Short mmCIF file of N, CA and C in Angstrom, two decimals:
data_model
loop_
_atom_site.label_atom_id
_atom_site.label_comp_id
_atom_site.label_asym_id
_atom_site.label_seq_id
_atom_site.Cartn_x
_atom_site.Cartn_y
_atom_site.Cartn_z
N UNK A 9 17.92 -0.23 -3.58
CA UNK A 9 16.72 -0.27 -3.56
C UNK A 9 15.80 -1.68 -3.54
N UNK A 10 14.71 -2.01 -2.43
CA UNK A 10 14.55 -3.32 -2.45
C UNK A 10 13.69 -3.77 -3.80
N UNK A 11 13.70 -5.09 -3.47
CA UNK A 11 12.86 -5.81 -4.54
C UNK A 11 11.84 -6.71 -3.62
N UNK A 12 10.62 -6.68 -4.01
CA UNK A 12 9.64 -7.21 -3.52
C UNK A 12 8.79 -8.43 -4.20
N UNK A 13 9.09 -9.69 -3.91
CA UNK A 13 8.62 -10.62 -4.43
C UNK A 13 7.58 -11.81 -3.59
N UNK A 14 6.92 -12.59 -4.47
CA UNK A 14 6.16 -13.90 -3.36
C UNK A 14 4.49 -13.21 -3.30
N UNK A 15 3.80 -13.94 -2.99
CA UNK A 15 2.42 -13.59 -2.59
C UNK A 15 2.00 -14.34 -1.54
N UNK A 16 1.38 -13.75 -0.43
CA UNK A 16 1.01 -14.25 0.79
C UNK A 16 -0.22 -13.87 1.32
N UNK A 17 -0.93 -14.84 1.94
CA UNK A 17 -2.30 -14.64 2.40
C UNK A 17 -2.12 -14.30 3.83
N UNK A 18 -3.04 -13.16 4.46
CA UNK A 18 -3.01 -12.61 5.88
C UNK A 18 -4.27 -12.27 6.15
N UNK A 19 -4.41 -12.30 7.48
CA UNK A 19 -5.67 -11.52 7.78
C UNK A 19 -5.36 -10.39 8.42
N UNK A 20 -6.73 -9.54 8.30
CA UNK A 20 -6.69 -7.98 8.88
C UNK A 20 -7.49 -8.10 10.15
N UNK A 21 -6.82 -7.73 11.19
CA UNK A 21 -7.63 -7.59 12.26
C UNK A 21 -8.60 -6.66 12.67
N UNK A 22 -9.26 -6.33 13.70
CA UNK A 22 -10.55 -5.54 13.99
C UNK A 22 -9.92 -3.96 13.58
N UNK A 23 -8.64 -3.89 14.12
CA UNK A 23 -7.98 -2.50 14.12
C UNK A 23 -7.44 -2.20 12.64
N UNK A 24 -7.17 -2.93 11.75
CA UNK A 24 -6.64 -2.71 10.26
C UNK A 24 -5.56 -3.09 10.11
N UNK A 25 -4.91 -3.87 11.16
CA UNK A 25 -3.45 -4.16 11.09
C UNK A 25 -3.45 -5.59 10.32
N UNK A 26 -2.16 -5.65 9.63
CA UNK A 26 -1.90 -6.86 8.78
C UNK A 26 -0.41 -6.94 8.94
N UNK A 27 0.06 -8.62 9.16
CA UNK A 27 1.39 -8.77 9.36
C UNK A 27 1.88 -8.78 8.03
N UNK A 28 3.36 -8.25 7.71
CA UNK A 28 3.90 -8.05 6.76
C UNK A 28 5.15 -9.27 6.91
N UNK A 29 5.39 -10.18 5.83
CA UNK A 29 6.43 -11.12 6.04
C UNK A 29 7.62 -10.63 6.21
N UNK A 30 8.62 -11.40 6.67
CA UNK A 30 10.04 -10.74 7.31
C UNK A 30 10.45 -10.81 5.75
N UNK A 31 10.43 -11.32 5.04
CA UNK A 31 11.49 -11.26 3.71
C UNK A 31 10.58 -10.12 2.88
N UNK A 32 9.34 -9.77 3.24
CA UNK A 32 8.75 -8.66 2.34
C UNK A 32 9.30 -7.16 3.29
N UNK A 33 9.46 -7.39 4.53
CA UNK A 33 10.20 -6.18 5.19
C UNK A 33 11.34 -6.28 4.95
N UNK A 34 12.34 -7.14 4.16
CA UNK A 34 13.79 -6.91 4.03
C UNK A 34 13.97 -6.59 2.76
N UNK A 35 12.79 -6.52 1.83
CA UNK A 35 12.83 -6.39 0.56
C UNK A 35 13.62 -7.45 -0.47
N UNK A 36 13.57 -8.62 0.29
CA UNK A 36 14.12 -9.80 -0.60
C UNK A 36 15.83 -9.69 -0.48
N UNK A 37 16.39 -9.02 0.63
CA UNK A 37 17.53 -9.29 0.66
C UNK A 37 18.22 -9.58 2.30
N UNK A 38 19.09 -9.78 2.44
CA UNK A 38 19.85 -10.01 4.07
C UNK A 38 20.01 -9.22 4.94
N UNK A 39 19.67 -7.71 4.47
CA UNK A 39 19.50 -6.79 5.54
C UNK A 39 18.45 -6.52 6.54
N UNK A 40 18.66 -5.95 7.57
CA UNK A 40 17.52 -5.44 8.66
C UNK A 40 16.03 -5.02 7.91
N UNK A 41 15.18 -5.91 8.36
CA UNK A 41 13.83 -5.35 8.19
C UNK A 41 13.70 -3.61 8.02
N UNK A 42 12.68 -3.63 6.93
CA UNK A 42 12.55 -2.05 7.25
C UNK A 42 11.43 -1.85 8.26
N UNK A 43 11.68 -0.68 9.06
CA UNK A 43 10.58 -0.50 9.72
C UNK A 43 9.34 0.75 9.40
N UNK A 44 9.85 1.13 8.38
CA UNK A 44 8.71 2.25 7.99
C UNK A 44 8.27 2.21 6.74
N UNK A 45 7.06 2.22 6.20
CA UNK A 45 6.64 2.03 4.77
C UNK A 45 5.63 3.20 4.35
N UNK A 46 5.45 3.60 3.28
CA UNK A 46 4.28 4.58 2.93
C UNK A 46 3.45 3.77 1.83
N UNK A 47 1.96 3.99 2.52
CA UNK A 47 1.09 3.63 1.74
C UNK A 47 0.10 4.44 1.09
N UNK A 48 -0.52 3.92 -0.34
CA UNK A 48 -1.24 4.82 -0.89
C UNK A 48 -2.35 3.80 -1.74
N UNK A 49 -2.91 4.84 -2.28
CA UNK A 49 -4.12 4.01 -3.35
C UNK A 49 -3.40 3.43 -4.48
N UNK A 50 -3.20 2.31 -4.87
CA UNK A 50 -2.47 1.66 -5.74
C UNK A 50 -3.45 1.52 -6.90
N UNK A 51 -3.02 1.01 -8.11
CA UNK A 51 -3.90 0.85 -9.22
C UNK A 51 -4.44 -0.55 -9.23
N UNK A 52 -5.47 -0.40 -10.07
CA UNK A 52 -6.28 -1.59 -10.12
C UNK A 52 -7.17 -2.14 -8.91
N UNK A 53 -7.16 -0.92 -7.93
CA UNK A 53 -8.01 -1.34 -6.50
C UNK A 53 -7.05 -2.04 -5.76
N UNK A 54 -5.70 -1.73 -5.39
CA UNK A 54 -4.95 -2.37 -4.34
C UNK A 54 -4.81 -1.24 -3.74
N UNK A 55 -3.91 -1.53 -2.64
CA UNK A 55 -3.16 -0.88 -1.86
C UNK A 55 -1.64 -0.70 -2.30
N UNK A 56 -0.82 0.34 -2.48
CA UNK A 56 0.71 -0.06 -2.80
C UNK A 56 1.07 0.63 -1.28
N UNK A 57 2.40 -0.37 -1.18
CA UNK A 57 2.96 -0.11 0.18
C UNK A 57 4.52 -0.21 -0.42
N UNK A 58 5.09 0.99 -0.20
CA UNK A 58 6.27 1.71 -0.68
C UNK A 58 7.31 1.53 0.56
N UNK A 59 8.62 1.47 0.20
CA UNK A 59 9.84 1.32 1.17
C UNK A 59 9.93 3.15 1.23
N UNK A 60 10.72 3.51 1.92
CA UNK A 60 10.95 4.96 1.88
C UNK A 60 11.92 5.46 0.87
N UNK A 61 12.70 4.75 0.77
CA UNK A 61 13.57 5.24 -0.72
C UNK A 61 12.43 5.05 -2.35
N UNK A 62 11.92 4.16 -2.09
CA UNK A 62 10.72 3.99 -3.45
C UNK A 62 9.40 5.15 -3.31
N UNK A 63 9.19 5.48 -1.85
CA UNK A 63 8.10 6.66 -1.95
C UNK A 63 9.01 7.92 -2.29
N UNK A 64 10.08 8.02 -2.12
CA UNK A 64 10.61 9.26 -2.56
C UNK A 64 11.14 9.30 -4.28
N UNK A 65 11.62 8.35 -4.80
CA UNK A 65 11.60 8.35 -6.13
C UNK A 65 10.38 8.60 -6.69
N UNK A 66 8.76 7.99 -6.19
CA UNK A 66 7.94 8.57 -6.80
C UNK A 66 7.46 9.92 -6.51
N UNK A 67 7.60 10.14 -5.17
CA UNK A 67 7.58 11.73 -4.92
C UNK A 67 8.41 12.71 -6.27
N UNK A 68 9.56 12.30 -6.39
CA UNK A 68 10.42 13.08 -7.44
C UNK A 68 10.05 12.98 -8.98
N UNK A 69 8.91 12.11 -9.35
CA UNK A 69 8.82 12.08 -10.61
C UNK A 69 7.35 12.66 -10.81
N UNK A 70 6.66 12.61 -9.62
CA UNK A 70 5.26 13.40 -9.61
C UNK A 70 5.76 14.77 -9.69
N UNK A 71 6.92 15.61 -8.26
CA UNK A 71 7.24 16.76 -8.56
C UNK A 71 7.81 17.40 -10.17
N UNK A 72 7.94 16.62 -11.15
CA UNK A 72 8.59 17.00 -12.18
C UNK A 72 7.13 17.22 -13.11
N UNK A 73 6.23 17.10 -12.61
CA UNK A 73 4.72 17.23 -13.68
C UNK A 73 4.66 18.57 -13.46
N UNK A 74 4.14 19.31 -14.90
CA UNK A 74 3.98 20.38 -14.88
C UNK A 74 2.67 21.03 -14.29
N UNK A 75 2.87 21.90 -13.46
CA UNK A 75 1.64 22.30 -12.75
C UNK A 75 0.58 23.09 -13.30
N UNK A 76 0.97 23.15 -14.58
CA UNK A 76 -0.31 23.81 -15.85
C UNK A 76 -0.87 22.79 -16.15
N UNK A 77 -0.64 21.47 -15.78
CA UNK A 77 -1.23 20.38 -16.33
C UNK A 77 -2.33 19.88 -15.91
N UNK A 78 -3.65 20.29 -15.89
CA UNK A 78 -4.63 19.83 -15.08
C UNK A 78 -4.90 18.18 -14.68
N UNK A 79 -4.26 17.04 -15.92
CA UNK A 79 -4.24 15.66 -15.95
C UNK A 79 -3.32 15.57 -14.68
N UNK A 80 -2.01 16.19 -14.59
CA UNK A 80 -0.77 16.12 -13.74
C UNK A 80 -1.48 16.47 -12.42
N UNK A 81 -1.67 17.29 -12.42
CA UNK A 81 -2.63 17.96 -10.93
C UNK A 81 -3.63 16.73 -10.65
N UNK A 82 -4.79 16.58 -11.22
CA UNK A 82 -5.45 15.32 -10.81
C UNK A 82 -4.94 14.09 -10.13
N UNK A 83 -3.93 13.67 -11.39
CA UNK A 83 -3.21 12.34 -10.78
C UNK A 83 -2.33 12.70 -9.27
N UNK A 84 -1.98 13.91 -9.37
CA UNK A 84 -1.05 14.02 -7.78
C UNK A 84 -2.07 13.97 -6.50
N UNK A 85 -3.20 14.89 -6.80
CA UNK A 85 -4.42 14.71 -5.97
C UNK A 85 -4.79 13.22 -5.31
N UNK A 86 -4.92 12.33 -6.68
CA UNK A 86 -5.49 11.31 -6.63
C UNK A 86 -4.31 10.13 -5.81
N UNK A 87 -2.94 10.25 -6.25
CA UNK A 87 -1.93 9.40 -5.71
C UNK A 87 -1.77 9.96 -4.31
N UNK A 88 -1.56 10.95 -3.88
CA UNK A 88 -1.72 11.58 -2.55
C UNK A 88 -2.76 11.37 -1.69
N UNK A 89 -4.06 11.30 -2.03
CA UNK A 89 -5.28 11.00 -1.28
C UNK A 89 -4.86 9.80 -0.50
N UNK A 90 -5.07 10.13 0.52
CA UNK A 90 -5.21 9.23 1.68
C UNK A 90 -3.63 8.23 1.83
N UNK A 91 -2.31 8.81 1.33
CA UNK A 91 -1.46 8.45 1.73
C UNK A 91 -1.15 8.59 2.73
N UNK A 92 -0.38 7.43 3.27
CA UNK A 92 -0.01 7.59 4.62
C UNK A 92 1.56 6.99 5.13
N UNK A 93 2.26 7.18 6.21
CA UNK A 93 3.37 6.62 6.56
C UNK A 93 2.82 5.94 7.62
N UNK A 94 3.50 4.44 7.72
CA UNK A 94 3.27 3.77 8.67
C UNK A 94 4.70 3.09 9.22
N UNK A 95 4.34 2.57 10.85
CA UNK A 95 5.46 2.19 11.11
C UNK A 95 5.37 0.44 11.47
N UNK A 96 6.11 -0.43 11.32
CA UNK A 96 6.15 -1.49 11.63
C UNK A 96 5.95 -2.00 13.33
N UNK A 97 5.19 -2.52 13.69
CA UNK A 97 5.03 -3.00 15.00
C UNK A 97 5.81 -4.21 15.63
N UNK A 98 5.86 -4.24 16.74
CA UNK A 98 6.92 -5.36 17.51
C UNK A 98 6.78 -6.85 16.68
N UNK A 99 5.31 -6.92 16.55
CA UNK A 99 5.07 -8.10 15.93
C UNK A 99 4.82 -8.19 14.50
N UNK A 100 5.48 -7.16 13.73
CA UNK A 100 5.80 -7.09 12.34
C UNK A 100 4.36 -7.06 11.59
N UNK A 101 3.32 -5.95 12.09
CA UNK A 101 2.44 -5.43 11.62
C UNK A 101 2.19 -4.02 11.01
N UNK A 102 1.56 -3.77 10.03
CA UNK A 102 1.19 -2.19 9.76
C UNK A 102 -0.27 -2.06 9.78
N UNK A 103 -0.60 -0.69 10.03
CA UNK A 103 -2.19 -0.31 10.36
C UNK A 103 -2.36 0.05 9.35
N UNK A 104 -3.29 -0.45 8.55
CA UNK A 104 -4.22 0.28 7.28
C UNK A 104 -5.26 1.25 7.44
N UNK A 105 -5.34 2.32 6.94
CA UNK A 105 -6.50 3.38 7.52
C UNK A 105 -7.65 2.89 6.81
N UNK A 106 -8.87 3.35 7.36
CA UNK A 106 -10.30 2.67 6.98
C UNK A 106 -10.54 3.30 5.28
N UNK A 107 -9.99 4.44 5.11
CA UNK A 107 -9.95 4.84 3.65
C UNK A 107 -9.31 4.09 2.94
N UNK A 108 -8.06 3.55 3.03
CA UNK A 108 -7.46 2.50 1.90
C UNK A 108 -8.22 1.49 2.37
N UNK A 109 -8.60 0.62 3.16
CA UNK A 109 -9.43 0.06 3.38
C UNK A 109 -10.48 -0.53 2.57
N UNK A 110 -11.13 0.93 2.47
CA UNK A 110 -12.32 0.84 1.81
C UNK A 110 -11.89 0.75 0.17
N UNK A 111 -11.01 1.76 -0.29
CA UNK A 111 -10.44 1.62 -1.42
C UNK A 111 -10.35 0.42 -2.22
N UNK A 112 -9.63 -0.72 -1.52
CA UNK A 112 -9.25 -1.74 -1.68
C UNK A 112 -10.15 -2.83 -1.29
N UNK A 113 -11.37 -2.45 -1.03
CA UNK A 113 -12.82 -3.45 -0.55
C UNK A 113 -11.91 -4.38 0.00
N UNK A 114 -11.08 -4.29 0.95
CA UNK A 114 -11.01 -5.46 2.09
C UNK A 114 -11.36 -5.88 2.96
N UNK A 115 -11.83 -7.04 3.39
CA UNK A 115 -12.43 -7.31 4.27
C UNK A 115 -11.55 -8.20 5.69
N UNK A 116 -11.68 -9.40 6.20
CA UNK A 116 -10.81 -9.69 7.08
C UNK A 116 -9.91 -10.45 6.39
N UNK A 117 -9.51 -10.92 5.32
CA UNK A 117 -8.83 -11.51 4.80
C UNK A 117 -7.89 -10.53 3.36
N UNK A 118 -6.51 -10.59 3.15
CA UNK A 118 -6.20 -9.67 2.21
C UNK A 118 -4.78 -10.94 1.62
N UNK A 119 -4.41 -10.41 0.36
CA UNK A 119 -3.30 -11.18 -0.32
C UNK A 119 -2.30 -9.75 -0.51
N UNK A 120 -0.96 -10.33 0.19
CA UNK A 120 0.46 -9.28 0.06
C UNK A 120 1.18 -9.77 -1.19
N UNK A 121 1.13 -9.08 -2.33
CA UNK A 121 1.83 -9.49 -3.51
C UNK A 121 2.94 -8.72 -3.53
N UNK A 122 4.53 -9.32 -3.65
CA UNK A 122 5.44 -8.67 -4.13
C UNK A 122 5.49 -8.22 -5.56
N UNK A 123 5.46 -6.84 -6.18
CA UNK A 123 5.52 -6.64 -7.25
C UNK A 123 6.75 -5.54 -7.63
N UNK A 124 8.21 -5.88 -7.03
CA UNK A 124 9.49 -5.68 -7.35
C UNK A 124 9.94 -4.34 -6.63
N UNK A 125 9.07 -3.19 -6.79
CA UNK A 125 9.38 -2.11 -6.33
C UNK A 125 8.69 -1.71 -5.27
N UNK A 126 7.36 -2.16 -4.79
CA UNK A 126 6.48 -2.25 -4.04
C UNK A 126 5.63 -3.34 -3.61
N UNK A 127 5.28 -3.47 -2.66
CA UNK A 127 4.10 -4.39 -1.94
C UNK A 127 2.65 -4.20 -2.41
N UNK A 128 1.90 -5.12 -2.77
CA UNK A 128 0.54 -4.68 -3.38
C UNK A 128 -0.09 -5.63 -2.24
N UNK A 129 -1.22 -4.65 -1.53
CA UNK A 129 -2.27 -5.52 -0.78
C UNK A 129 -3.60 -5.51 -1.74
N UNK A 130 -3.85 -6.76 -1.73
CA UNK A 130 -5.13 -6.70 -2.39
C UNK A 130 -6.56 -7.11 -1.50
N UNK A 131 -7.68 -7.42 -2.16
CA UNK A 131 -8.75 -7.93 -1.63
C UNK A 131 -8.53 -9.56 -2.49
N UNK A 132 -8.42 -10.41 -1.66
CA UNK A 132 -7.95 -11.77 -2.44
C UNK A 132 -8.92 -12.51 -3.66
N UNK A 133 -10.34 -11.81 -3.75
CA UNK A 133 -11.04 -12.21 -4.96
C UNK A 133 -10.64 -11.43 -6.19
N UNK A 134 -10.68 -10.31 -5.81
CA UNK A 134 -10.10 -9.24 -7.00
C UNK A 134 -8.61 -9.75 -7.18
N UNK A 135 -8.16 -9.86 -6.48
CA UNK A 135 -6.29 -10.53 -6.94
C UNK A 135 -6.59 -11.59 -7.76
N UNK A 136 -7.57 -12.49 -7.32
CA UNK A 136 -7.58 -13.69 -8.08
C UNK A 136 -8.14 -13.30 -9.85
N UNK A 137 -8.89 -12.63 -9.47
CA UNK A 137 -9.83 -12.05 -11.03
C UNK A 137 -8.63 -11.63 -12.14
N UNK A 138 -7.82 -10.79 -11.30
CA UNK A 138 -7.06 -10.23 -12.20
C UNK A 138 -5.76 -11.03 -12.59
N UNK A 139 -5.35 -11.98 -11.73
CA UNK A 139 -4.33 -12.74 -12.19
C UNK A 139 -4.76 -13.97 -13.04
N UNK A 140 -5.93 -14.55 -12.71
CA UNK A 140 -6.24 -15.87 -13.60
C UNK A 140 -6.33 -15.60 -14.96
N UNK A 141 -7.05 -14.50 -15.57
CA UNK A 141 -6.98 -14.36 -17.03
C UNK A 141 -5.14 -14.81 -17.70
N UNK A 142 -4.39 -13.84 -17.03
CA UNK A 142 -2.94 -13.77 -17.87
C UNK A 142 -2.65 -15.45 -17.42
N UNK A 143 -2.70 -15.84 -15.99
CA UNK A 143 -2.10 -17.05 -15.72
C UNK A 143 -2.62 -18.22 -16.61
N UNK A 144 -3.89 -18.42 -16.25
CA UNK A 144 -4.92 -19.65 -16.85
C UNK A 144 -5.30 -19.53 -18.07
N UNK A 145 -5.20 -18.38 -18.84
CA UNK A 145 -5.17 -18.53 -20.33
C UNK A 145 -3.90 -18.64 -21.16
N UNK A 146 -4.26 -19.79 -21.89
CA UNK A 146 -3.01 -20.03 -22.69
C UNK A 146 -2.62 -19.14 -23.78
N UNK A 147 -1.20 -18.95 -23.71
CA UNK A 147 -0.68 -17.91 -24.64
C UNK A 147 -0.53 -16.61 -24.41
N UNK A 148 -1.68 -16.11 -23.34
CA UNK A 148 -1.89 -14.87 -22.87
C UNK A 148 -0.54 -14.14 -22.23
N UNK A 149 0.02 -15.01 -21.04
CA UNK A 149 1.56 -14.84 -20.32
C UNK A 149 2.48 -14.71 -21.47
N UNK A 150 2.68 -15.59 -22.48
CA UNK A 150 3.61 -15.33 -23.32
C UNK A 150 3.58 -14.07 -24.03
N UNK A 151 2.19 -14.05 -24.63
CA UNK A 151 2.24 -13.21 -25.57
C UNK A 151 2.41 -11.63 -24.99
N UNK A 152 1.82 -11.40 -23.54
CA UNK A 152 2.68 -10.23 -22.80
C UNK A 152 3.80 -9.91 -22.89
N UNK A 153 4.69 -11.22 -22.47
CA UNK A 153 5.93 -11.12 -22.16
C UNK A 153 6.58 -10.75 -23.55
N UNK A 154 6.43 -11.39 -24.54
CA UNK A 154 6.90 -11.11 -26.13
C UNK A 154 6.90 -9.60 -26.12
N UNK A 155 5.39 -8.92 -26.08
CA UNK A 155 5.54 -7.65 -25.92
C UNK A 155 5.97 -6.55 -25.33
N UNK A 156 6.63 -7.08 -24.12
CA UNK A 156 7.00 -6.41 -23.08
C UNK A 156 8.67 -6.49 -23.20
N UNK A 157 9.22 -7.92 -23.67
CA UNK A 157 10.56 -7.74 -23.62
C UNK A 157 11.13 -7.82 -25.05
N UNK A 158 10.45 -7.13 -25.72
CA UNK A 158 10.98 -6.94 -27.20
C UNK A 158 12.34 -6.55 -27.23
N UNK A 159 13.03 -7.02 -28.03
CA UNK A 159 14.58 -6.59 -28.23
C UNK A 159 14.47 -5.21 -29.01
N UNK A 160 15.37 -4.53 -28.31
CA UNK A 160 15.63 -2.96 -28.86
C UNK A 160 16.25 -3.17 -30.28
N UNK A 161 15.89 -2.40 -31.38
CA UNK A 161 16.77 -2.38 -32.60
C UNK A 161 18.04 -1.63 -32.41
#
């Protein structure tokens, strides 16, 4: 499974197209760049961009939800709402739907952030606000790490 890292700033053109860096299209490996991605409403107001195998893994998890669980049905609807398959064009760009652009409050600029199993597309101001607290507040980064990387007994 590809692993996506790094943060890049790119422009979005009037047709909703944005370039995806070659390193991100490769998923951090030396293999051929991916030609297809799946986009959907990401968490915290971003757009999540999954490689095909990552998208399939997400769908497999969702398919295990109980159909009798109202919260599970609501999440499934929201997760799949506005989801789309996109093909990378000859210039390394993908096209984002107007609905997803609105969800992420994107203008003419965006931040592409590698988040391990997916790429996140962010409004630059929103991304800066979310990351500033953790990165710029002394102790927050370390405190989060300590809580997440606790040794299992």
